């Protein structure tokens, strides 16, 4: 799994919460990271940087992963290269600001 971003955001005032939540978790959690124990300004400890730049940031009173370089990519640190079962679900939160000059992509390279 690779997470990729073309831009970063630090504008929390325009954040809107999406209230509909219908995710049904599976029986086994394969990877989880809420950034609770991460140090602001440092690269998140449960991830590998593939290219670009990313660091732990504060956003709306939470620790988050922020992309600080164009075309940044990260992937979770896992014990084995093949870690996803044949059937799986993914849940994650993402915020994209709308300033008109950026592009985003989230790529799951499985």
mmCIF file of C-alpha atoms in Angstrom:
data_model
loop_
_atom_site.group_PDB
_atom_site.id
_atom_site.type_symbol
_atom_site.label_atom_id
_atom_site.label_comp_id
_atom_site.label_asym_id
_atom_site.label_seq_id
_atom_site.Cartn_x
_atom_site.Cartn_y
_atom_site.Cartn_z
ATOM 1 C CA UNK A 1 0.000 0.000 0.000
ATOM 2 C CA UNK A 2 1.401 3.399 -0.964
ATOM 3 C CA UNK A 3 -0.107 6.696 0.109
ATOM 4 C CA UNK A 4 0.734 9.506 -2.311
ATOM 5 C CA UNK A 5 0.052 13.231 -2.156
ATOM 6 C CA UNK A 6 0.889 16.160 -4.388
ATOM 7 C CA UNK A 7 0.430 18.937 -1.809
ATOM 8 C CA UNK A 8 0.018 19.652 1.877
ATOM 9 C CA UNK A 9 -2.522 21.542 3.940
ATOM 10 C CA UNK A 10 -2.413 23.330 7.259
ATOM 11 C CA UNK A 11 -5.721 25.188 6.973
ATOM 12 C CA UNK A 12 -7.970 23.707 9.672
ATOM 13 C CA UNK A 13 -10.578 26.496 9.793
ATOM 14 C CA UNK A 14 -12.277 25.321 6.597
ATOM 15 C CA UNK A 15 -12.426 21.670 7.642
ATOM 16 C CA UNK A 16 -15.911 20.142 7.464
ATOM 17 C CA UNK A 17 -16.818 16.943 9.223
ATOM 18 C CA UNK A 18 -18.551 14.307 7.173
ATOM 19 C CA UNK A 19 -21.173 12.792 9.481
ATOM 20 C CA UNK A 20 -22.150 9.633 7.564
ATOM 21 C CA UNK A 21 -20.065 6.749 8.828
ATOM 22 C CA UNK A 22 -20.913 3.250 7.637
ATOM 23 C CA UNK A 23 -17.533 1.478 7.688
ATOM 24 C CA UNK A 24 -17.731 -2.113 8.924
ATOM 25 C CA UNK A 25 -14.350 -3.275 10.245
ATOM 26 C CA UNK A 26 -12.995 -6.736 9.544
ATOM 27 C CA UNK A 27 -12.143 -9.349 12.157
ATOM 28 C CA UNK A 28 -8.406 -8.623 12.203
ATOM 29 C CA UNK A 29 -6.574 -5.279 12.187
ATOM 30 C CA UNK A 30 -3.532 -5.530 9.905
ATOM 31 C CA UNK A 31 -2.189 -1.989 10.377
ATOM 32 C CA UNK A 32 -3.288 0.906 12.572
ATOM 33 C CA UNK A 33 -1.670 4.274 13.205
ATOM 34 C CA UNK A 34 -3.333 7.214 14.914
ATOM 35 C CA UNK A 35 -0.120 9.244 15.397
ATOM 36 C CA UNK A 36 -0.877 9.717 19.128
ATOM 37 C CA UNK A 37 2.702 9.197 20.318
ATOM 38 C CA UNK A 38 4.450 10.866 17.389
ATOM 39 C CA UNK A 39 6.597 13.985 17.773
ATOM 40 C CA UNK A 40 5.483 17.031 15.780
ATOM 41 C CA UNK A 41 7.992 17.802 13.036
ATOM 42 C CA UNK A 42 9.377 14.250 12.893
ATOM 43 C CA UNK A 43 8.692 11.591 10.274
ATOM 44 C CA UNK A 44 5.974 9.164 11.538
ATOM 45 C CA UNK A 45 7.573 6.076 13.069
ATOM 46 C CA UNK A 46 5.210 3.452 11.583
ATOM 47 C CA UNK A 47 5.797 4.524 7.983
ATOM 48 C CA UNK A 48 8.502 4.314 5.315
ATOM 49 C CA UNK A 49 9.221 7.307 3.074
ATOM 50 C CA UNK A 50 9.300 6.211 -0.568
ATOM 51 C CA UNK A 51 9.875 9.713 -1.996
ATOM 52 C CA UNK A 52 9.269 13.362 -1.228
ATOM 53 C CA UNK A 53 8.742 14.460 2.340
ATOM 54 C CA UNK A 54 6.273 13.963 5.163
ATOM 55 C CA UNK A 55 6.173 14.729 8.862
ATOM 56 C CA UNK A 56 3.891 14.630 11.862
ATOM 57 C CA UNK A 57 1.860 17.856 12.121
ATOM 58 C CA UNK A 58 -0.935 19.281 14.246
ATOM 59 C CA UNK A 59 -4.296 19.734 12.511
ATOM 60 C CA UNK A 60 -7.606 20.518 14.230
ATOM 61 C CA UNK A 61 -6.200 19.443 17.642
ATOM 62 C CA UNK A 62 -4.936 16.097 16.303
ATOM 63 C CA UNK A 63 -1.584 14.676 15.265
ATOM 64 C CA UNK A 64 -1.634 13.897 11.540
ATOM 65 C CA UNK A 65 0.732 12.975 8.727
ATOM 66 C CA UNK A 66 1.358 16.020 6.541
ATOM 67 C CA UNK A 67 3.014 15.885 3.138
ATOM 68 C CA UNK A 68 5.652 18.612 2.808
ATOM 69 C CA UNK A 69 6.934 17.973 -0.710
ATOM 70 C CA UNK A 70 5.384 17.563 -4.129
ATOM 71 C CA UNK A 71 4.663 13.953 -5.143
ATOM 72 C CA UNK A 72 5.383 12.495 -1.706
ATOM 73 C CA UNK A 73 4.791 8.794 -1.080
ATOM 74 C CA UNK A 74 4.745 6.772 2.123
ATOM 75 C CA UNK A 75 3.957 3.164 2.906
ATOM 76 C CA UNK A 76 3.320 1.368 6.198
ATOM 77 C CA UNK A 77 6.204 -0.482 7.831
ATOM 78 C CA UNK A 78 5.209 -4.144 7.760
ATOM 79 C CA UNK A 79 7.027 -7.351 8.754
ATOM 80 C CA UNK A 80 6.489 -8.969 5.341
ATOM 81 C CA UNK A 81 6.198 -7.618 1.795
ATOM 82 C CA UNK A 82 2.857 -9.375 1.239
ATOM 83 C CA UNK A 83 0.624 -8.517 4.179
ATOM 84 C CA UNK A 84 -2.879 -8.077 2.766
ATOM 85 C CA UNK A 85 -5.309 -11.004 2.564
ATOM 86 C CA UNK A 86 -7.308 -11.651 -0.596
ATOM 87 C CA UNK A 87 -10.304 -9.752 0.830
ATOM 88 C CA UNK A 88 -9.746 -6.657 2.970
ATOM 89 C CA UNK A 89 -11.200 -3.254 3.805
ATOM 90 C CA UNK A 90 -9.375 0.032 4.336
ATOM 91 C CA UNK A 91 -10.414 2.936 6.531
ATOM 92 C CA UNK A 92 -8.581 6.249 6.687
ATOM 93 C CA UNK A 93 -9.281 9.937 7.171
ATOM 94 C CA UNK A 94 -8.003 12.476 4.665
ATOM 95 C CA UNK A 95 -8.382 16.235 4.276
ATOM 96 C CA UNK A 96 -7.891 18.081 0.981
ATOM 97 C CA UNK A 97 -7.981 21.866 0.999
ATOM 98 C CA UNK A 98 -9.525 23.583 -2.013
ATOM 99 C CA UNK A 99 -7.234 26.447 -2.944
ATOM 100 C CA UNK A 100 -7.412 25.789 -6.669
ATOM 101 C CA UNK A 101 -3.809 25.044 -7.588
ATOM 102 C CA UNK A 102 -3.138 21.580 -6.213
ATOM 103 C CA UNK A 103 -3.789 17.994 -7.199
ATOM 104 C CA UNK A 104 -4.109 14.911 -5.034
ATOM 105 C CA UNK A 105 -4.053 11.185 -5.531
ATOM 106 C CA UNK A 106 -4.346 8.351 -3.071
ATOM 107 C CA UNK A 107 -2.894 5.181 -4.579
ATOM 108 C CA UNK A 108 -3.252 1.757 -3.028
ATOM 109 C CA UNK A 109 -0.509 -0.239 -4.728
ATOM 110 C CA UNK A 110 -1.564 -3.735 -3.630
#
